[in-house]
Amino acid sequence: MKEFDYNIGAKNDSETFDQAMSCKDSNLWYNAMKDEMNSMQRNKVWNLVELPNWAKAIGCKWVFKTKRDSLGNIER
């Protein structure tokens, strides 16, 4: 299975970083990513450390999902 196999019907949401950065709302996606990174840093979600030679880094991905209220209006 691939990441996009889990799309639950969202319309016009980017599926990749490249799509998010090349769409007309790229500045909004960029600001949302900055806010998320700042929040994680403030809440000390992770510590930046040097990776030992024997260790393998844990991967991650961004999920681009427009937040809507019960009426379908964009909240964030």
PDB file of N, CA and C in Angstrom:
ATOM      1  N   MET A   1       0.830  -1.186   0.000  1.00  0.00           N
ATOM      2  CA  MET A   1       0.000   0.000   0.000  1.00  0.00           C
ATOM      3  C   MET A   1       0.873   1.249   0.000  1.00  0.00           C
ATOM      4  N   LYS A   2       0.379   2.295  -0.597  1.00  0.00           N
ATOM      5  CA  LYS A   2       1.084   3.559  -0.641  1.00  0.00           C
ATOM      6  C   LYS A   2       0.331   4.585   0.182  1.00  0.00           C
ATOM      7  N   GLU A   3       1.023   5.698   0.501  1.00  0.00           N
ATOM      8  CA  GLU A   3       0.428   6.748   1.329  1.00  0.00           C
ATOM      9  C   GLU A   3      -0.915   7.203   0.792  1.00  0.00           C
ATOM     10  N   PHE A   4      -1.010   7.419  -0.523  1.00  0.00           N
ATOM     11  CA  PHE A   4      -2.239   7.965  -1.080  1.00  0.00           C
ATOM     12  C   PHE A   4      -3.388   6.970  -1.064  1.00  0.00           C
ATOM     13  N   ASP A   5      -3.125   5.701  -0.729  1.00  0.00           N
ATOM     14  CA  ASP A   5      -4.202   4.725  -0.593  1.00  0.00           C
ATOM     15  C   ASP A   5      -5.095   5.043   0.597  1.00  0.00           C
ATOM     16  N   TYR A   6      -4.636   5.905   1.490  1.00  0.00           N
ATOM     17  CA  TYR A   6      -5.387   6.236   2.694  1.00  0.00           C
ATOM     18  C   TYR A   6      -6.174   7.528   2.560  1.00  0.00           C
ATOM     19  N   ASN A   7      -6.244   8.091   1.378  1.00  0.00           N
ATOM     20  CA  ASN A   7      -7.002   9.315   1.160  1.00  0.00           C
ATOM     21  C   ASN A   7      -8.474   9.022   1.445  1.00  0.00           C
ATOM     22  N   ILE A   8      -9.061   9.782   2.373  1.00  0.00           N
ATOM     23  CA  ILE A   8     -10.439   9.506   2.782  1.00  0.00           C
ATOM     24  C   ILE A   8     -11.419  10.478   2.132  1.00  0.00           C
ATOM     25  N   GLY A   9     -11.114  10.892   0.931  1.00  0.00           N
ATOM     26  CA  GLY A   9     -12.044  11.728   0.191  1.00  0.00           C
ATOM     27  C   GLY A   9     -11.726  13.202   0.222  1.00  0.00           C
ATOM     28  N   ALA A  10     -10.578  13.591   0.744  1.00  0.00           N
ATOM     29  CA  ALA A  10     -10.212  15.001   0.765  1.00  0.00           C
ATOM     30  C   ALA A  10     -10.036  15.486  -0.664  1.00  0.00           C
ATOM     31  N   LYS A  11     -10.567  16.660  -0.950  1.00  0.00           N
ATOM     32  CA  LYS A  11     -10.434  17.218  -2.284  1.00  0.00           C
ATOM     33  C   LYS A  11      -9.466  18.393  -2.229  1.00  0.00           C
ATOM     34  N   ASN A  12      -8.583  18.440  -3.196  1.00  0.00           N
ATOM     35  CA  ASN A  12      -7.642  19.549  -3.364  1.00  0.00           C
ATOM     36  C   ASN A  12      -6.570  19.633  -2.289  1.00  0.00           C
ATOM     37  N   ASP A  13      -6.424  18.657  -1.433  1.00  0.00           N
ATOM     38  CA  ASP A  13      -5.315  18.662  -0.482  1.00  0.00           C
ATOM     39  C   ASP A  13      -4.101  18.031  -1.146  1.00  0.00           C
ATOM     40  N   SER A  14      -2.947  18.612  -0.899  1.00  0.00           N
ATOM     41  CA  SER A  14      -1.710  18.087  -1.462  1.00  0.00           C
ATOM     42  C   SER A  14      -1.378  16.747  -0.831  1.00  0.00           C
ATOM     43  N   GLU A  15      -0.770  15.887  -1.607  1.00  0.00           N
ATOM     44  CA  GLU A  15      -0.364  14.581  -1.095  1.00  0.00           C
ATOM     45  C   GLU A  15       1.126  14.516  -0.825  1.00  0.00           C
ATOM     46  N   THR A  16       1.895  15.457  -1.373  1.00  0.00           N
ATOM     47  CA  THR A  16       3.340  15.464  -1.161  1.00  0.00           C
ATOM     48  C   THR A  16       3.804  16.877  -0.824  1.00  0.00           C
ATOM     49  N   PHE A  17       5.009  16.961  -0.286  1.00  0.00           N
ATOM     50  CA  PHE A  17       5.617  18.261   0.010  1.00  0.00           C
ATOM     51  C   PHE A  17       5.744  19.084  -1.265  1.00  0.00           C
ATOM     52  N   ASP A  18       6.222  18.455  -2.336  1.00  0.00           N
ATOM     53  CA  ASP A  18       6.395  19.174  -3.603  1.00  0.00           C
ATOM     54  C   ASP A  18       5.074  19.748  -4.110  1.00  0.00           C
ATOM     55  N   GLN A  19       3.992  18.988  -4.000  1.00  0.00           N
ATOM     56  CA  GLN A  19       2.685  19.494  -4.415  1.00  0.00           C
ATOM     57  C   GLN A  19       2.262  20.676  -3.551  1.00  0.00           C
ATOM     58  N   ALA A  20       2.477  20.570  -2.248  1.00  0.00           N
ATOM     59  CA  ALA A  20       2.095  21.647  -1.332  1.00  0.00           C
ATOM     60  C   ALA A  20       2.878  22.922  -1.622  1.00  0.00           C
ATOM     61  N   MET A  21       4.161  22.777  -1.953  1.00  0.00           N
ATOM     62  CA  MET A  21       5.010  23.944  -2.190  1.00  0.00           C
ATOM     63  C   MET A  21       4.821  24.540  -3.584  1.00  0.00           C
ATOM     64  N   SER A  22       4.132  23.829  -4.483  1.00  0.00           N
ATOM     65  CA  SER A  22       3.936  24.363  -5.829  1.00  0.00           C
ATOM     66  C   SER A  22       2.490  24.791  -6.089  1.00  0.00           C
ATOM     67  N   CYS A  23       1.607  24.646  -5.090  1.00  0.00           N
ATOM     68  CA  CYS A  23       0.213  25.050  -5.297  1.00  0.00           C
ATOM     69  C   CYS A  23       0.021  26.529  -4.952  1.00  0.00           C
ATOM     70  N   LYS A  24      -1.154  27.053  -5.285  1.00  0.00           N
ATOM     71  CA  LYS A  24      -1.427  28.485  -5.050  1.00  0.00           C
ATOM     72  C   LYS A  24      -1.435  28.842  -3.566  1.00  0.00           C
ATOM     73  N   ASP A  25      -1.692  27.877  -2.693  1.00  0.00           N
ATOM     74  CA  ASP A  25      -1.715  28.121  -1.247  1.00  0.00           C
ATOM     75  C   ASP A  25      -0.419  27.699  -0.559  1.00  0.00           C
ATOM     76  N   SER A  26       0.677  27.664  -1.303  1.00  0.00           N
ATOM     77  CA  SER A  26       1.939  27.171  -0.741  1.00  0.00           C
ATOM     78  C   SER A  26       2.373  27.961   0.498  1.00  0.00           C
ATOM     79  N   ASN A  27       2.123  29.270   0.509  1.00  0.00           N
ATOM     80  CA  ASN A  27       2.516  30.060   1.682  1.00  0.00           C
ATOM     81  C   ASN A  27       1.730  29.636   2.926  1.00  0.00           C
ATOM     82  N   LEU A  28       0.469  29.225   2.745  1.00  0.00           N
ATOM     83  CA  LEU A  28      -0.332  28.774   3.886  1.00  0.00           C
ATOM     84  C   LEU A  28       0.185  27.432   4.412  1.00  0.00           C
ATOM     85  N   TRP A  29       0.502  26.503   3.489  1.00  0.00           N
ATOM     86  CA  TRP A  29       1.063  25.209   3.901  1.00  0.00           C
ATOM     87  C   TRP A  29       2.405  25.421   4.592  1.00  0.00           C
ATOM     88  N   TYR A  30       3.248  26.297   4.041  1.00  0.00           N
ATOM     89  CA  TYR A  30       4.567  26.560   4.626  1.00  0.00           C
ATOM     90  C   TYR A  30       4.424  27.115   6.046  1.00  0.00           C
ATOM     91  N   ASN A  31       3.530  28.074   6.218  1.00  0.00           N
ATOM     92  CA  ASN A  31       3.314  28.658   7.553  1.00  0.00           C
ATOM     93  C   ASN A  31       2.759  27.624   8.528  1.00  0.00           C
ATOM     94  N   ALA A  32       1.879  26.743   8.060  1.00  0.00           N
ATOM     95  CA  ALA A  32       1.340  25.686   8.918  1.00  0.00           C
ATOM     96  C   ALA A  32       2.450  24.728   9.353  1.00  0.00           C
ATOM     97  N   MET A  33       3.372  24.411   8.440  1.00  0.00           N
ATOM     98  CA  MET A  33       4.491  23.532   8.793  1.00  0.00           C
ATOM     99  C   MET A  33       5.409  24.208   9.811  1.00  0.00           C
ATOM    100  N   LYS A  34       5.665  25.510   9.614  1.00  0.00           N
ATOM    101  CA  LYS A  34       6.492  26.250  10.577  1.00  0.00           C
ATOM    102  C   LYS A  34       5.836  26.262  11.953  1.00  0.00           C
ATOM    103  N   ASP A  35       4.521  26.514  11.997  1.00  0.00           N
ATOM    104  CA  ASP A  35       3.788  26.512  13.268  1.00  0.00           C
ATOM    105  C   ASP A  35       3.904  25.158  13.961  1.00  0.00           C
ATOM    106  N   GLU A  36       3.756  24.079  13.186  1.00  0.00           N
ATOM    107  CA  GLU A  36       3.838  22.730  13.751  1.00  0.00           C
ATOM    108  C   GLU A  36       5.226  22.446  14.311  1.00  0.00           C
ATOM    109  N   MET A  37       6.262  22.815  13.563  1.00  0.00           N
ATOM    110  CA  MET A  37       7.637  22.599  14.043  1.00  0.00           C
ATOM    111  C   MET A  37       7.907  23.422  15.309  1.00  0.00           C
ATOM    112  N   ASN A  38       7.451  24.669  15.331  1.00  0.00           N
ATOM    113  CA  ASN A  38       7.631  25.515  16.515  1.00  0.00           C
ATOM    114  C   ASN A  38       6.899  24.940  17.721  1.00  0.00           C
ATOM    115  N   SER A  39       5.691  24.428  17.504  1.00  0.00           N
ATOM    116  CA  SER A  39       4.916  23.814  18.583  1.00  0.00           C
ATOM    117  C   SER A  39       5.644  22.597  19.149  1.00  0.00           C
ATOM    118  N   MET A  40       6.166  21.757  18.258  1.00  0.00           N
ATOM    119  CA  MET A  40       6.884  20.569  18.730  1.00  0.00           C
ATOM    120  C   MET A  40       8.140  20.955  19.506  1.00  0.00           C
ATOM    121  N   GLN A  41       8.828  22.011  19.063  1.00  0.00           N
ATOM    122  CA  GLN A  41      10.020  22.456  19.777  1.00  0.00           C
ATOM    123  C   GLN A  41       9.652  23.023  21.153  1.00  0.00           C
ATOM    124  N   ARG A  42       8.602  23.849  21.210  1.00  0.00           N
ATOM    125  CA  ARG A  42       8.149  24.426  22.487  1.00  0.00           C
ATOM    126  C   ARG A  42       7.747  23.343  23.484  1.00  0.00           C
ATOM    127  N   ASN A  43       7.103  22.300  22.975  1.00  0.00           N
ATOM    128  CA  ASN A  43       6.629  21.216  23.835  1.00  0.00           C
ATOM    129  C   ASN A  43       7.664  20.109  24.050  1.00  0.00           C
ATOM    130  N   LYS A  44       8.861  20.351  23.547  1.00  0.00           N
ATOM    131  CA  LYS A  44       9.986  19.410  23.717  1.00  0.00           C
ATOM    132  C   LYS A  44       9.600  17.986  23.317  1.00  0.00           C
ATOM    133  N   VAL A  45       9.002  17.878  22.112  1.00  0.00           N
ATOM    134  CA  VAL A  45       8.572  16.596  21.576  1.00  0.00           C
ATOM    135  C   VAL A  45       9.775  15.729  21.217  1.00  0.00           C
ATOM    136  N   TRP A  46      10.869  16.355  20.826  1.00  0.00           N
ATOM    137  CA  TRP A  46      12.057  15.628  20.416  1.00  0.00           C
ATOM    138  C   TRP A  46      13.305  16.390  20.830  1.00  0.00           C
ATOM    139  N   ASN A  47      14.419  15.692  20.850  1.00  0.00           N
ATOM    140  CA  ASN A  47      15.727  16.295  21.093  1.00  0.00           C
ATOM    141  C   ASN A  47      16.599  16.017  19.877  1.00  0.00           C
ATOM    142  N   LEU A  48      17.301  17.013  19.420  1.00  0.00           N
ATOM    143  CA  LEU A  48      18.212  16.839  18.306  1.00  0.00           C
ATOM    144  C   LEU A  48      19.532  16.300  18.855  1.00  0.00           C
ATOM    145  N   VAL A  49      19.910  15.121  18.419  1.00  0.00           N
ATOM    146  CA  VAL A  49      21.145  14.490  18.882  1.00  0.00           C
ATOM    147  C   VAL A  49      21.917  13.961  17.682  1.00  0.00           C
ATOM    148  N   GLU A  50      23.200  13.708  17.884  1.00  0.00           N
ATOM    149  CA  GLU A  50      24.005  13.104  16.829  1.00  0.00           C
ATOM    150  C   GLU A  50      23.688  11.616  16.772  1.00  0.00           C
ATOM    151  N   LEU A  51      23.446  11.119  15.587  1.00  0.00           N
ATOM    152  CA  LEU A  51      23.082   9.721  15.399  1.00  0.00           C
ATOM    153  C   LEU A  51      24.329   8.843  15.453  1.00  0.00           C
ATOM    154  N   PRO A  52      24.353   7.842  16.343  1.00  0.00           N
ATOM    155  CA  PRO A  52      25.503   6.931  16.386  1.00  0.00           C
ATOM    156  C   PRO A  52      25.626   6.159  15.065  1.00  0.00           C
ATOM    157  N   ASN A  53      26.832   5.722  14.739  1.00  0.00           N
ATOM    158  CA  ASN A  53      27.088   5.016  13.477  1.00  0.00           C
ATOM    159  C   ASN A  53      26.216   3.768  13.322  1.00  0.00           C
ATOM    160  N   TRP A  54      25.918   3.089  14.415  1.00  0.00           N
ATOM    161  CA  TRP A  54      25.177   1.829  14.359  1.00  0.00           C
ATOM    162  C   TRP A  54      23.665   2.020  14.310  1.00  0.00           C
ATOM    163  N   ALA A  55      23.183   3.241  14.543  1.00  0.00           N
ATOM    164  CA  ALA A  55      21.748   3.493  14.649  1.00  0.00           C
ATOM    165  C   ALA A  55      21.139   3.866  13.296  1.00  0.00           C
ATOM    166  N   LYS A  56      19.852   3.631  13.177  1.00  0.00           N
ATOM    167  CA  LYS A  56      19.108   3.982  11.979  1.00  0.00           C
ATOM    168  C   LYS A  56      18.079   5.059  12.342  1.00  0.00           C
ATOM    169  N   ALA A  57      18.020   6.121  11.554  1.00  0.00           N
ATOM    170  CA  ALA A  57      17.086   7.215  11.825  1.00  0.00           C
ATOM    171  C   ALA A  57      15.650   6.761  11.583  1.00  0.00           C
ATOM    172  N   ILE A  58      14.735   7.309  12.369  1.00  0.00           N
ATOM    173  CA  ILE A  58      13.305   7.043  12.202  1.00  0.00           C
ATOM    174  C   ILE A  58      12.771   8.016  11.162  1.00  0.00           C
ATOM    175  N   GLY A  59      12.055   7.506  10.197  1.00  0.00           N
ATOM    176  CA  GLY A  59      11.493   8.349   9.151  1.00  0.00           C
ATOM    177  C   GLY A  59      10.259   9.110   9.624  1.00  0.00           C
ATOM    178  N   CYS A  60       9.843  10.057   8.831  1.00  0.00           N
ATOM    179  CA  CYS A  60       8.620  10.798   9.132  1.00  0.00           C
ATOM    180  C   CYS A  60       8.024  11.286   7.826  1.00  0.00           C
ATOM    181  N   LYS A  61       6.820  11.798   7.892  1.00  0.00           N
ATOM    182  CA  LYS A  61       6.181  12.369   6.709  1.00  0.00           C
ATOM    183  C   LYS A  61       5.207  13.451   7.150  1.00  0.00           C
ATOM    184  N   TRP A  62       4.932  14.356   6.253  1.00  0.00           N
ATOM    185  CA  TRP A  62       3.942  15.385   6.485  1.00  0.00           C
ATOM    186  C   TRP A  62       2.634  14.929   5.867  1.00  0.00           C
ATOM    187  N   VAL A  63       1.537  15.179   6.564  1.00  0.00           N
ATOM    188  CA  VAL A  63       0.209  14.907   6.035  1.00  0.00           C
ATOM    189  C   VAL A  63      -0.466  16.264   5.854  1.00  0.00           C
ATOM    190  N   PHE A  64      -0.813  16.584   4.634  1.00  0.00           N
ATOM    191  CA  PHE A  64      -1.425  17.867   4.319  1.00  0.00           C
ATOM    192  C   PHE A  64      -2.936  17.691   4.283  1.00  0.00           C
ATOM    193  N   LYS A  65      -3.603  18.225   5.289  1.00  0.00           N
ATOM    194  CA  LYS A  65      -5.041  18.063   5.419  1.00  0.00           C
ATOM    195  C   LYS A  65      -5.654  19.397   5.817  1.00  0.00           C
ATOM    196  N   THR A  66      -6.560  19.889   5.014  1.00  0.00           N
ATOM    197  CA  THR A  66      -7.262  21.131   5.326  1.00  0.00           C
ATOM    198  C   THR A  66      -8.258  20.858   6.449  1.00  0.00           C
ATOM    199  N   LYS A  67      -8.194  21.667   7.498  1.00  0.00           N
ATOM    200  CA  LYS A  67      -9.108  21.523   8.632  1.00  0.00           C
ATOM    201  C   LYS A  67     -10.382  22.313   8.339  1.00  0.00           C
ATOM    202  N   ARG A  68     -11.517  21.629   8.413  1.00  0.00           N
ATOM    203  CA  ARG A  68     -12.809  22.276   8.137  1.00  0.00           C
ATOM    204  C   ARG A  68     -13.749  22.131   9.329  1.00  0.00           C
ATOM    205  N   ASP A  69     -14.650  23.108   9.473  1.00  0.00           N
ATOM    206  CA  ASP A  69     -15.651  23.022  10.532  1.00  0.00           C
ATOM    207  C   ASP A  69     -16.832  22.178  10.044  1.00  0.00           C
ATOM    208  N   SER A  70     -17.862  22.070  10.864  1.00  0.00           N
ATOM    209  CA  SER A  70     -19.007  21.210  10.535  1.00  0.00           C
ATOM    210  C   SER A  70     -19.785  21.691   9.312  1.00  0.00           C
ATOM    211  N   LEU A  71     -19.603  22.957   8.938  1.00  0.00           N
ATOM    212  CA  LEU A  71     -20.288  23.493   7.754  1.00  0.00           C
ATOM    213  C   LEU A  71     -19.418  23.419   6.504  1.00  0.00           C
ATOM    214  N   GLY A  72     -18.218  22.913   6.641  1.00  0.00           N
ATOM    215  CA  GLY A  72     -17.316  22.793   5.502  1.00  0.00           C
ATOM    216  C   GLY A  72     -16.441  24.001   5.252  1.00  0.00           C
ATOM    217  N   ASN A  73     -16.510  24.989   6.149  1.00  0.00           N
ATOM    218  CA  ASN A  73     -15.648  26.168   6.022  1.00  0.00           C
ATOM    219  C   ASN A  73     -14.250  25.851   6.507  1.00  0.00           C
ATOM    220  N   ILE A  74     -13.252  26.442   5.850  1.00  0.00           N
ATOM    221  CA  ILE A  74     -11.872  26.192   6.251  1.00  0.00           C
ATOM    222  C   ILE A  74     -11.599  26.866   7.586  1.00  0.00           C
ATOM    223  N   GLU A  75     -11.126  26.079   8.567  1.00  0.00           N
ATOM    224  CA  GLU A  75     -10.756  26.615   9.874  1.00  0.00           C
ATOM    225  C   GLU A  75      -9.267  26.931   9.912  1.00  0.00           C
ATOM    226  N   ARG A  76      -8.507  26.060   9.296  1.00  0.00           N
ATOM    227  CA  ARG A  76      -7.043  26.211   9.315  1.00  0.00           C
ATOM    228  C   ARG A  76      -6.458  25.488   8.143  1.00  0.00           C
TER     229      ARG A  76
END
